[in-house]
PDB file of C-alpha atoms and ligand atoms in Angstrom:
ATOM      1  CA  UNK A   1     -23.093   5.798   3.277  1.00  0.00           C
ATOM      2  CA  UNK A   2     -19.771   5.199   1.223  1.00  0.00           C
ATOM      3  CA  UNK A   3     -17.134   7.422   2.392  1.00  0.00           C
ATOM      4  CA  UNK A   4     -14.949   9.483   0.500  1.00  0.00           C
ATOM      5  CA  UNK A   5     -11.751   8.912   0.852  1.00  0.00           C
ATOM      6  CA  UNK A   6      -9.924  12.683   0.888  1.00  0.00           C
ATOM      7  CA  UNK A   7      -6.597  12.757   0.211  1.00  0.00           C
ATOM      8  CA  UNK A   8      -6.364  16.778  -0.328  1.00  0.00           C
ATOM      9  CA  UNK A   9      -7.616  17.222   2.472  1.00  0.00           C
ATOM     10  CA  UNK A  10      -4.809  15.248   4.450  1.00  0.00           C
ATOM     11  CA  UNK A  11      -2.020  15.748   1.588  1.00  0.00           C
ATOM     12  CA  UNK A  12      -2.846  19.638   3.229  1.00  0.00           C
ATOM     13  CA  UNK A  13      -2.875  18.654   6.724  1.00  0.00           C
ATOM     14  CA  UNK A  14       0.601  16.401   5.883  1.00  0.00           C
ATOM     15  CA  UNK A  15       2.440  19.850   4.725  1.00  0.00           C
ATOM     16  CA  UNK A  16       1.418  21.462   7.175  1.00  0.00           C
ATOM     17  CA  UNK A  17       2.895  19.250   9.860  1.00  0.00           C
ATOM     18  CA  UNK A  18       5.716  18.687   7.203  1.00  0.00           C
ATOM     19  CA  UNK A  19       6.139  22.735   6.847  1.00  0.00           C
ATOM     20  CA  UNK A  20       7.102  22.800  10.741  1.00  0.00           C
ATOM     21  CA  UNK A  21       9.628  20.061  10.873  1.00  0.00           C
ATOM     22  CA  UNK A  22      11.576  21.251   7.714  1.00  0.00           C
ATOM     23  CA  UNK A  23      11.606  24.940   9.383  1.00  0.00           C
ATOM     24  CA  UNK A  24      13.651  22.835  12.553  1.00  0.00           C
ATOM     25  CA  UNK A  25      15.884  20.858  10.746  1.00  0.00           C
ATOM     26  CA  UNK A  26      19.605  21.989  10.868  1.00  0.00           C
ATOM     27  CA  UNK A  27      19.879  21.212   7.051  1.00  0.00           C
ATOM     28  CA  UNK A  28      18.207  22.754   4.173  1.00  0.00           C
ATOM     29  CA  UNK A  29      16.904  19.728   2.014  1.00  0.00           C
ATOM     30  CA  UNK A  30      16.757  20.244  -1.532  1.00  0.00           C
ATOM     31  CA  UNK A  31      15.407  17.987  -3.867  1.00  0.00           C
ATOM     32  CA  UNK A  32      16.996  17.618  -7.391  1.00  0.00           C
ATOM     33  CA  UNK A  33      14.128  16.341  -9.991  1.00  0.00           C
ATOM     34  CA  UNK A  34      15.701  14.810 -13.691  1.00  0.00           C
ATOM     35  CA  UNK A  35      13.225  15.471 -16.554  1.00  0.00           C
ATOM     36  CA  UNK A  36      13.871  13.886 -19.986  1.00  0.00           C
ATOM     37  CA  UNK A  37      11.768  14.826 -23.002  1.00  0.00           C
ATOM     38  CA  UNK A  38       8.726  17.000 -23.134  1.00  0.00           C
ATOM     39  CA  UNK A  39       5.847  15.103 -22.080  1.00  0.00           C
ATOM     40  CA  UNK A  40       3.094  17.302 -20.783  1.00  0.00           C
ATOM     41  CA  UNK A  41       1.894  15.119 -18.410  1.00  0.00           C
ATOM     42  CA  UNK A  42       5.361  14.346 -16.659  1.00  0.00           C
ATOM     43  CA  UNK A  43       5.787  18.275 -16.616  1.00  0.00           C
ATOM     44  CA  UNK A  44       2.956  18.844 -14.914  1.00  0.00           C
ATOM     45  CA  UNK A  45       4.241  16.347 -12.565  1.00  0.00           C
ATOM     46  CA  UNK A  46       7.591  17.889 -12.078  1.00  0.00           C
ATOM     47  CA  UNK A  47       6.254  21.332 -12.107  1.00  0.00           C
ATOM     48  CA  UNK A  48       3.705  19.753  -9.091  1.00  0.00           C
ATOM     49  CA  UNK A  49       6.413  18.361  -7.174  1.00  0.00           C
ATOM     50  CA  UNK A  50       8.819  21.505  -7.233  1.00  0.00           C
ATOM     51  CA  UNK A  51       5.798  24.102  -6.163  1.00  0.00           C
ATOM     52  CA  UNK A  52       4.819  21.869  -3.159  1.00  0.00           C
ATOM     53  CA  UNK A  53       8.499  21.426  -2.028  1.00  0.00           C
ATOM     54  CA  UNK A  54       9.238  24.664  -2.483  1.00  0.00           C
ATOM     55  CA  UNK A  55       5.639  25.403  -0.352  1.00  0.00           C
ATOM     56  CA  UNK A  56       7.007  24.149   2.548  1.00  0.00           C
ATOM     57  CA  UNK A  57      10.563  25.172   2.520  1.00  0.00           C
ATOM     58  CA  UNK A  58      12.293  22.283   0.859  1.00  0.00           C
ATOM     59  CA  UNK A  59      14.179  23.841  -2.136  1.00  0.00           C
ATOM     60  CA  UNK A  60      14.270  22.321  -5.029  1.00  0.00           C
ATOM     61  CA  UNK A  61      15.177  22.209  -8.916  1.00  0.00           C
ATOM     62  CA  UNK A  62      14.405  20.478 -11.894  1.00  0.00           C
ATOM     63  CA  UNK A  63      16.974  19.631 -14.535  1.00  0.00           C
ATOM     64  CA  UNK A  64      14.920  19.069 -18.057  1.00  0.00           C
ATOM     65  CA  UNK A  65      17.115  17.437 -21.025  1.00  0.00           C
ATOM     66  CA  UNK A  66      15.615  17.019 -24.239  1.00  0.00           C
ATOM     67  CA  UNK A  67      14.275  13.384 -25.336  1.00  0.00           C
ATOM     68  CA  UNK A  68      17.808  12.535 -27.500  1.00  0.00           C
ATOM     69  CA  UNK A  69      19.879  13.311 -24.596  1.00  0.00           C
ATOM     70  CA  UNK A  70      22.788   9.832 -24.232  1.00  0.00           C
ATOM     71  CA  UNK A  71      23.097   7.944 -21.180  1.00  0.00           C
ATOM     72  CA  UNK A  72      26.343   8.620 -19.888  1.00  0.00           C
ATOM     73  CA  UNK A  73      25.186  12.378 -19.784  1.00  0.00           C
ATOM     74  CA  UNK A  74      22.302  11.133 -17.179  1.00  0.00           C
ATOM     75  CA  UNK A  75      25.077   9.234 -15.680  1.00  0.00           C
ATOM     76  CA  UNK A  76      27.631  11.848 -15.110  1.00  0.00           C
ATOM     77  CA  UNK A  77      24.866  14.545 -13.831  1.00  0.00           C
ATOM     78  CA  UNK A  78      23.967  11.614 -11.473  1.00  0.00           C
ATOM     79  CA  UNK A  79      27.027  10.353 -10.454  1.00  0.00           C
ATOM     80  CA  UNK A  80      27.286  14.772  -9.402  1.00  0.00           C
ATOM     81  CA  UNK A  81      24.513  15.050  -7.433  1.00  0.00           C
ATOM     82  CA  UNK A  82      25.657  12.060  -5.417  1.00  0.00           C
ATOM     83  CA  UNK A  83      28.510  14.098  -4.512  1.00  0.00           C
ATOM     84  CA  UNK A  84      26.925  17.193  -4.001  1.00  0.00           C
ATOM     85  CA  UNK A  85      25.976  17.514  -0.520  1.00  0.00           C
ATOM     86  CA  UNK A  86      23.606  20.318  -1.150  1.00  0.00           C
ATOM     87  CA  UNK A  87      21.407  17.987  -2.702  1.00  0.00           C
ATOM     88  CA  UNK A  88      19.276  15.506  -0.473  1.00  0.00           C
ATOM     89  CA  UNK A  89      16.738  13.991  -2.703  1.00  0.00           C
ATOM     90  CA  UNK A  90      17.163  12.810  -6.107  1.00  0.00           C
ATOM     91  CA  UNK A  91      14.522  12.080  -8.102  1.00  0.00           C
ATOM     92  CA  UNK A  92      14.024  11.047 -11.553  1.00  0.00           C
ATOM     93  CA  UNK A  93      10.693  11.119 -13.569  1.00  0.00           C
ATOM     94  CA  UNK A  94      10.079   8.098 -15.104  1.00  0.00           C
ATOM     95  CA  UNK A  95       9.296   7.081 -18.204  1.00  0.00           C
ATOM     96  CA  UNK A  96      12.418   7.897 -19.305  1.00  0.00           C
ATOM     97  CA  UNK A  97      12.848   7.283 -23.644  1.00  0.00           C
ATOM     98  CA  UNK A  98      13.220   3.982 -24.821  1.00  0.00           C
ATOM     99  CA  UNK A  99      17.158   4.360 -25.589  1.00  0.00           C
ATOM    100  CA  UNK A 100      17.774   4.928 -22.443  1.00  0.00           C
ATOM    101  CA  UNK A 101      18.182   2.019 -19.683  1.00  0.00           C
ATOM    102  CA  UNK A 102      16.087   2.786 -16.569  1.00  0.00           C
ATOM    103  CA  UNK A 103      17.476   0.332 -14.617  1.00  0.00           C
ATOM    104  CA  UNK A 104      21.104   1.766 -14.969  1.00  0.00           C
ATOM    105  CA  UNK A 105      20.157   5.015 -14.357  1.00  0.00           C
ATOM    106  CA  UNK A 106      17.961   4.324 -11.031  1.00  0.00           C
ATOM    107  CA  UNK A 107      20.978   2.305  -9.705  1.00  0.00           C
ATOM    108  CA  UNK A 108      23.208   5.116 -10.499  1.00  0.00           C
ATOM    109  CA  UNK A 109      21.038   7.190  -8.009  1.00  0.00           C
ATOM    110  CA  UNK A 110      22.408   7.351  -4.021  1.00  0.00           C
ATOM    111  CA  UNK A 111      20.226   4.978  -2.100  1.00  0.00           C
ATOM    112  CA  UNK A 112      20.548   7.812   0.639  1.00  0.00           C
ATOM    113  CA  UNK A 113      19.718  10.435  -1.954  1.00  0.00           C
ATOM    114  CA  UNK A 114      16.632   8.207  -3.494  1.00  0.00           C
ATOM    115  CA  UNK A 115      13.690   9.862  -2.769  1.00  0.00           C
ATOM    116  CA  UNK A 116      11.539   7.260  -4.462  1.00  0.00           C
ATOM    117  CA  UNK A 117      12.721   4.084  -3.599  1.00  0.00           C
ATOM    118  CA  UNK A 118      13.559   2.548  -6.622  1.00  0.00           C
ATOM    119  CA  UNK A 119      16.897   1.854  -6.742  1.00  0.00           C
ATOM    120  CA  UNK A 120      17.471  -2.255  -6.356  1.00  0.00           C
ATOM    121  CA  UNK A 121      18.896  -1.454  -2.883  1.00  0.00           C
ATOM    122  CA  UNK A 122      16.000  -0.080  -1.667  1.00  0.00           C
ATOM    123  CA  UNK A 123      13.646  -1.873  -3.488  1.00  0.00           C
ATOM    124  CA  UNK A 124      15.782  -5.264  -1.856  1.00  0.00           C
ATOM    125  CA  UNK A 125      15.619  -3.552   1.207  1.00  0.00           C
ATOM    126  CA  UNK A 126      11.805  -3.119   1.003  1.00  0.00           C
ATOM    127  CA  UNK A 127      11.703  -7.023  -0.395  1.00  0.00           C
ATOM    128  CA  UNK A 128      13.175  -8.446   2.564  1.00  0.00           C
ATOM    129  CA  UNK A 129      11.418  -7.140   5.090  1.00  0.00           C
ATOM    130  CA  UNK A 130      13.799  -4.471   6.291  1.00  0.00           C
ATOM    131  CA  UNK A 131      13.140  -0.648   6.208  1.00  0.00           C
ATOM    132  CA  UNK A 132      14.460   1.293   3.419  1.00  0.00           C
ATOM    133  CA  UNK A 133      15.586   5.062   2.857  1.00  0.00           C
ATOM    134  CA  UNK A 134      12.406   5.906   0.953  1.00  0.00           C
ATOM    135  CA  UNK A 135       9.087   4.210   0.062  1.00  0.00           C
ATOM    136  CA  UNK A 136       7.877   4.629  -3.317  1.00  0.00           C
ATOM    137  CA  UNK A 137       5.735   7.522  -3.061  1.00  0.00           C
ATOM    138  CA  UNK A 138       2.319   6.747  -4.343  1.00  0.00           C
ATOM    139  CA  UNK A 139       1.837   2.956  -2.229  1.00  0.00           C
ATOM    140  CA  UNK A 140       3.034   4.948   0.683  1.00  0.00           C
ATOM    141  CA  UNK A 141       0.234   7.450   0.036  1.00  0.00           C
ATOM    142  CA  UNK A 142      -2.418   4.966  -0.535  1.00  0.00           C
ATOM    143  CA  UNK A 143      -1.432   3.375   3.325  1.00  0.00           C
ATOM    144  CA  UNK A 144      -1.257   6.567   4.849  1.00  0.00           C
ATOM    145  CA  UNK A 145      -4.795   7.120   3.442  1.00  0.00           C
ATOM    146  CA  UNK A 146      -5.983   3.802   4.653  1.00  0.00           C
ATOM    147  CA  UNK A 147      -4.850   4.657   8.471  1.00  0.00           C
ATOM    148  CA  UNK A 148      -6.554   7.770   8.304  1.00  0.00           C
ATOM    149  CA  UNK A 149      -9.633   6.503   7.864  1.00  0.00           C
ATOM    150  CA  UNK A 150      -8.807   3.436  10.618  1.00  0.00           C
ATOM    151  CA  UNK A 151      -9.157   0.797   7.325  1.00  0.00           C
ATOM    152  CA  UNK A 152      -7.681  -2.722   9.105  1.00  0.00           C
ATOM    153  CA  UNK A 153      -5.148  -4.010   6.790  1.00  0.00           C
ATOM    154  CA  UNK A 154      -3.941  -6.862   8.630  1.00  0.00           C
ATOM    155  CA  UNK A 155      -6.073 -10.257   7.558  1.00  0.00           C
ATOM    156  CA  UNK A 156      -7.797  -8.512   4.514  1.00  0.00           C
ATOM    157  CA  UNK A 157      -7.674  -9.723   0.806  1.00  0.00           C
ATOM    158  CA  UNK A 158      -6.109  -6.884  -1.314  1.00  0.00           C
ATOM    159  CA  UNK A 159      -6.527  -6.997  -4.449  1.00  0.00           C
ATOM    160  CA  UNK A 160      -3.588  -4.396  -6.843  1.00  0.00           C
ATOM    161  CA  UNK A 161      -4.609  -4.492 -10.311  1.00  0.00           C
ATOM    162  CA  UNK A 162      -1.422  -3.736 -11.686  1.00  0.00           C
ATOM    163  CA  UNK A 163       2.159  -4.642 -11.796  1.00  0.00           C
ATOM    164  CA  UNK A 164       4.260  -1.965 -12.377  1.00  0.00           C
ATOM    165  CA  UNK A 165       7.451  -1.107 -10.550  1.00  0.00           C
ATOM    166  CA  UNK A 166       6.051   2.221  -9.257  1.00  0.00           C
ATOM    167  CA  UNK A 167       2.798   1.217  -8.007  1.00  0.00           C
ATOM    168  CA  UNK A 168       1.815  -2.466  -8.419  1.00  0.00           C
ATOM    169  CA  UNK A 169       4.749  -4.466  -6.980  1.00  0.00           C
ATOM    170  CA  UNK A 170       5.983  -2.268  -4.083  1.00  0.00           C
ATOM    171  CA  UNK A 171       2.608  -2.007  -2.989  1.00  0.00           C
ATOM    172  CA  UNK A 172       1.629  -5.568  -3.126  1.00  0.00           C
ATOM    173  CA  UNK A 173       5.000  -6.057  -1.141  1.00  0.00           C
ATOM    174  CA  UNK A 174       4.061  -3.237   1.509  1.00  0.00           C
ATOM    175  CA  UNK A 175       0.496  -4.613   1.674  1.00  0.00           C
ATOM    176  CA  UNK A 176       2.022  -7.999   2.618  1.00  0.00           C
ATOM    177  CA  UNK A 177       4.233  -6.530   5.373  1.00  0.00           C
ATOM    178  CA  UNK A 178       1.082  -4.908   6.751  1.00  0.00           C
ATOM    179  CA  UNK A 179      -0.374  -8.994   7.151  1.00  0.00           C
ATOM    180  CA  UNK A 180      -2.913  -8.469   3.989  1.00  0.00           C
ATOM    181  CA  UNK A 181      -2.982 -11.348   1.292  1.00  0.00           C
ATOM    182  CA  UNK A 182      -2.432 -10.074  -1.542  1.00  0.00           C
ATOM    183  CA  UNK A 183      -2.899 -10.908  -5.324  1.00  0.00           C
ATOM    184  CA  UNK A 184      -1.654  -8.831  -7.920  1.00  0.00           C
ATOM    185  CA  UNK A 185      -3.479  -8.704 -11.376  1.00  0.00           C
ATOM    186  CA  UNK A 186      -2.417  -7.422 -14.487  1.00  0.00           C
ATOM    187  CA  UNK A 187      -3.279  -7.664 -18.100  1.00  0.00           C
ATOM    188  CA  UNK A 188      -2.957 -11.078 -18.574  1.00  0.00           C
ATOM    189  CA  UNK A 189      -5.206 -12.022 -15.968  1.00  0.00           C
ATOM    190  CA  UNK A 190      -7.615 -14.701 -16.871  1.00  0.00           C
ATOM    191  CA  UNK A 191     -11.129 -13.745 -15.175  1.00  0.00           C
ATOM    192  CA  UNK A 192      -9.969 -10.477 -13.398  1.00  0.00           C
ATOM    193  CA  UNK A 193     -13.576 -10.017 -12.351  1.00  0.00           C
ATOM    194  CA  UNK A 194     -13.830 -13.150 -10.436  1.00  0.00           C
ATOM    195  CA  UNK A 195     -10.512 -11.907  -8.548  1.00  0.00           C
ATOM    196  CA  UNK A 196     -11.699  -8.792  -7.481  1.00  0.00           C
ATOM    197  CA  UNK A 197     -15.077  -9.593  -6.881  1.00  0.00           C
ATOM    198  CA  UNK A 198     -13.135 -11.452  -3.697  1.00  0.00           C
ATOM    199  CA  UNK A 199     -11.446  -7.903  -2.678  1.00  0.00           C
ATOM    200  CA  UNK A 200     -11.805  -6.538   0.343  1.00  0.00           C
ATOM    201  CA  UNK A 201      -9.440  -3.896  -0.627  1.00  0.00           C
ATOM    202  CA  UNK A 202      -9.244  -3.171  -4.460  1.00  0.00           C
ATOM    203  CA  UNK A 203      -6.315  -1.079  -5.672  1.00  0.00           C
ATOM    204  CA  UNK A 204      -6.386  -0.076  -9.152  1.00  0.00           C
ATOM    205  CA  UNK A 205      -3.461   1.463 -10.905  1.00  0.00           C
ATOM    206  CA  UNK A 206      -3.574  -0.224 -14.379  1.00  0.00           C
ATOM    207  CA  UNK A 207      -4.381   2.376 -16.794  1.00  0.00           C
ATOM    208  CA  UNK A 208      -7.829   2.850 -18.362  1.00  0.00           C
ATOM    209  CA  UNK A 209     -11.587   2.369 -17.302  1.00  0.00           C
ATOM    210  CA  UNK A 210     -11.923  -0.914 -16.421  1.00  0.00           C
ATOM    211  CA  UNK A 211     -13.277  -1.612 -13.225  1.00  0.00           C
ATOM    212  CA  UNK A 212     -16.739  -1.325 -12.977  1.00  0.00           C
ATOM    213  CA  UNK A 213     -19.459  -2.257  -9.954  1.00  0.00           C
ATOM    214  CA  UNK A 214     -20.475  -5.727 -10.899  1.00  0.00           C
ATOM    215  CA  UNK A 215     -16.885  -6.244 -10.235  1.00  0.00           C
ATOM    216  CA  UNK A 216     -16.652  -5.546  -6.892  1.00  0.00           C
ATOM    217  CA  UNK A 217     -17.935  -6.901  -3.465  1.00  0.00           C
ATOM    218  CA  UNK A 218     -20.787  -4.803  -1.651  1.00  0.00           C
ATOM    219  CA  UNK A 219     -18.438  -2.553   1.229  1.00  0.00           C
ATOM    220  CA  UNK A 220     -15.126  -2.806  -0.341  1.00  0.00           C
ATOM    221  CA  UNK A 221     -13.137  -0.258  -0.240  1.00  0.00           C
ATOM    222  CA  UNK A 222     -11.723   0.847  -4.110  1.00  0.00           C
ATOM    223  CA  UNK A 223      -8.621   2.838  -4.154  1.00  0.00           C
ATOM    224  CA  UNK A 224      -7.888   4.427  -7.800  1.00  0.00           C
ATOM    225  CA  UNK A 225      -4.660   5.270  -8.972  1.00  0.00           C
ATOM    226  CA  UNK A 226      -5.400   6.179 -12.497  1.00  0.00           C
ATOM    227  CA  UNK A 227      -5.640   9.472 -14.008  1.00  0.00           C
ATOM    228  CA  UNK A 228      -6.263  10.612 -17.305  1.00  0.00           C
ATOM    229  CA  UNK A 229      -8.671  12.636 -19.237  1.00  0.00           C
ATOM    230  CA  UNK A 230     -11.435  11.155 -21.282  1.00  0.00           C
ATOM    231  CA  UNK A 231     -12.787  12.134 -24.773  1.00  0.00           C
ATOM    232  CA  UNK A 232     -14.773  15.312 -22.742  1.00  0.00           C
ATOM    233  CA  UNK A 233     -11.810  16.523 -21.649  1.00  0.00           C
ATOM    234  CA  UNK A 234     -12.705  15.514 -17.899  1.00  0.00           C
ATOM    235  CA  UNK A 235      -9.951  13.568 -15.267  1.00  0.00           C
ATOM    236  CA  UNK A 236     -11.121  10.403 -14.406  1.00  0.00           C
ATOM    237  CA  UNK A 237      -9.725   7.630 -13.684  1.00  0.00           C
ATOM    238  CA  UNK A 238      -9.749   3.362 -13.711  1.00  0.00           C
ATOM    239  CA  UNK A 239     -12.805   2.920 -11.653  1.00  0.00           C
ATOM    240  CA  UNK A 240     -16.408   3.622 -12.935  1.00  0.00           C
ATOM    241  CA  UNK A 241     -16.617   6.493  -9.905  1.00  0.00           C
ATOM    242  CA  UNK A 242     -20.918   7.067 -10.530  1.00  0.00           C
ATOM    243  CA  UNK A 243     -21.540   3.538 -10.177  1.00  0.00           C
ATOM    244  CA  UNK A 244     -19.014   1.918  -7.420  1.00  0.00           C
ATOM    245  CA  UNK A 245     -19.544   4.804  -5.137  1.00  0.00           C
ATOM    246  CA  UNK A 246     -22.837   3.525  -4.716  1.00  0.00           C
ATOM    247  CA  UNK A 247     -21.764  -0.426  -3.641  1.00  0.00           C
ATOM    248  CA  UNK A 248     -18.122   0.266  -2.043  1.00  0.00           C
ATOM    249  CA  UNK A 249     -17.814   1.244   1.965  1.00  0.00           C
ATOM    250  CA  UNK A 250     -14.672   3.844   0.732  1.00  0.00           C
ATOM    251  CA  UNK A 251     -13.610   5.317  -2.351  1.00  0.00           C
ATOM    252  CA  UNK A 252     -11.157   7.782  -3.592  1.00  0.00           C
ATOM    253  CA  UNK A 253     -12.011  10.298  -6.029  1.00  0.00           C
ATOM    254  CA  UNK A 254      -9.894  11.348  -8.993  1.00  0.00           C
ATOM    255  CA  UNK A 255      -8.684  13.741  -8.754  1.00  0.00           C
ATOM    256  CA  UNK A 256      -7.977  14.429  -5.114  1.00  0.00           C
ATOM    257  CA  UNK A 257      -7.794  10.881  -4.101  1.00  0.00           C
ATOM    258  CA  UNK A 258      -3.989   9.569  -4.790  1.00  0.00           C
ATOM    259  CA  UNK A 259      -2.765  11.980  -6.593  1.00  0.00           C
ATOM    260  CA  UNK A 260      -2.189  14.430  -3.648  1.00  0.00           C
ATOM    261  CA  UNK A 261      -0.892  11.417  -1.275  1.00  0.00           C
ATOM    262  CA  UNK A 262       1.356  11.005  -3.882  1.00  0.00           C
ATOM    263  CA  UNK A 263       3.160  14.742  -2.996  1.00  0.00           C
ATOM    264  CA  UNK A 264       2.869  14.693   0.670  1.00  0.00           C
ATOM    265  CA  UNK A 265       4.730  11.240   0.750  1.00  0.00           C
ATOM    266  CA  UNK A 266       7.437  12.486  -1.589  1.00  0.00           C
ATOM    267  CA  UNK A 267       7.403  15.552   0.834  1.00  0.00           C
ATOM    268  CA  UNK A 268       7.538  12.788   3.495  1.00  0.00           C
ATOM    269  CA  UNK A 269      10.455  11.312   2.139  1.00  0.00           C
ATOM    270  CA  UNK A 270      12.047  13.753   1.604  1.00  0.00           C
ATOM    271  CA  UNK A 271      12.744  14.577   5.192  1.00  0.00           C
ATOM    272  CA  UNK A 272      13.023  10.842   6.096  1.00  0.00           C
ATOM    273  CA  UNK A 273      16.407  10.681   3.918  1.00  0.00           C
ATOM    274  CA  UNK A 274      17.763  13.550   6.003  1.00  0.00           C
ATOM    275  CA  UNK A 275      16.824  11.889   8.915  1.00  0.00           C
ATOM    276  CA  UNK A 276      17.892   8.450   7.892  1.00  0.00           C
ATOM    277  CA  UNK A 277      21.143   9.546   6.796  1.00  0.00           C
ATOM    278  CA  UNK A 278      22.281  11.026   9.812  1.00  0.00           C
ATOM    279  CA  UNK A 279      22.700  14.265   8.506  1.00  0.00           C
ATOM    280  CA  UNK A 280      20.587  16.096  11.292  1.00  0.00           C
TER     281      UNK A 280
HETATM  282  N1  LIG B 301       6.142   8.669 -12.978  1.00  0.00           N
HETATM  283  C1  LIG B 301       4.908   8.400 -12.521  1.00  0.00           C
HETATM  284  N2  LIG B 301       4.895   8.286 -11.180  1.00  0.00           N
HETATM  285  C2  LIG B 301       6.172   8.492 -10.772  1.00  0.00           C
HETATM  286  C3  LIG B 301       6.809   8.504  -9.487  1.00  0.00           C
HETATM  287  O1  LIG B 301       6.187   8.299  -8.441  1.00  0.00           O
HETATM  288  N3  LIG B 301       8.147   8.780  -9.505  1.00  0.00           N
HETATM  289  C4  LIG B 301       8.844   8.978 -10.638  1.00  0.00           C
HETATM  290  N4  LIG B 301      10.144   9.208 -10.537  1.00  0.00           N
HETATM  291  N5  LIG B 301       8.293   8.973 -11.844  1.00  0.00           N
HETATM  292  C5  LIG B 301       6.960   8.727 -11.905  1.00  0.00           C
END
């Protein structure tokens, strides 16, 4: 019987743990989110992340500019909510527009105020070994997940299809601190197939259906960060759900899977950067 791998169900079980501890701390947090441009799918996001902080007593606002707002406008609203010490957790919704340079404006952000962890400090501190203020949200979801459901790490082949900054890398990096052996594939992978047929933990967060059954290894578990919506209008997401579900020991669904570990980790951080920073 492959189990499903709910991550609703303990994204709600997360707040409510979360909603307890925030109601005890001696500081409100507040969590300041940047959005740039009008994307509907980032707004969502944003919107998402504002109505669960607010859920559980972490305030929170969202700062939209429009897509030809300058850099050193970013900057200078950055550079304030470092110094604002109202303001806990900064977050900014990537992708920003292509005139703007991410990098600059993530190192801009506070480590102690970075509530996703990608500023090079923390990302360095994550790289060597050593604990940072925040994990990126959505790999610390997808481990949180895991040790719900008592899935051994340590030993295992994982394999991330994907290499982005958000997902792919800081994963594979977490996964390896956790004793896996990793591989990371992306789109110029020769014979992807033949790399994740030898998963015993498949991670997809590439964008777009592509992994399907023959794939994968009978019992392995498939995690799937994709999400979009297909020609019918439906949210699905990397992994052919009708057809793995039948051959993998776990799978997440989409939606429900990631998704919502991606919010209670962001929740998660949020109060980890109060507590990391002393301020309690
Ligand atoms: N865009 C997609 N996922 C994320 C995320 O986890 N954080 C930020 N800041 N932007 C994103």
């Amino acid at each position: 019987m492959t189990v499903i791998l709910d991550g609703k169900k303990l994204r709600d079980k997360i707040l409510e743990e979360l909603k307890l501890k925030v109601a005890s701390l001696t500081v409100v947090p507040k969590l300041v989110v940047i959005s740039v441009g009008d994307d509907p799918a980032s707004q969502i996001y944003v919107n998402n992340k504002k109505k669960y902080a607010e859920k559980i007593g972490i305030a929170a606002e969202i700062i939209g500019y429009p897509e030809d707002v300058t850099q050193p406008v970013l900057l200078k609203k950055i550079d304030e909510l470092n110094n604002d010490t109202t303001v806990t957790a900064i977050l900014v919704q990537l992708p920003l527009p292509k005139h703007i340079d991410k990098l600059k404006i993530l190192t801009a952000i506070d480590p102690k105020k970075d509530v996703d962890g990608f500023t090079p400090y923390n990302s360095g501190l994550l790289f060597s070994g050593a604990k940072p203020f925040a994990y990126p949200a959505t790999p610390r979801g997808i481990l949180r997940l895991l040790d719900e459901y008592n899935i051994e790490i340590d030993g295992k082949h994982v394999v991330v299809v994907g290499r982005s900054n958000i997902v792919g890398k800081p994963l594979a990096q977490m996964m390896l601190n956790r004793n896996a052996t990793v591989t990371v594939c992306h789109s110029h992978t020769k014979n992807l197939a033949e790399i994740t047929k030898t998963a015993d933990i498949l991670v997809s967060a590439a964008g777009g259906k592509i992994i399907e059954d023959n794939m994968l290894k009978s019992n392995c578990v498939v995690i799937d960060v994709g999400i979009f919506r297909d020609e019918k209008g439906k949210l699905r997401g990397d992994v052919n759900f009708e057809t793995v579900s039948k051959i993998a020991s776990h799978i997440t669904p989409v939606p429900g899977g990631v998704g919502p570990m991606t919010i209670a980790s962001l929740m998660l951080n949020i109060v980890d950067l109060i507590e990391n920073s002393g301020n309690v």
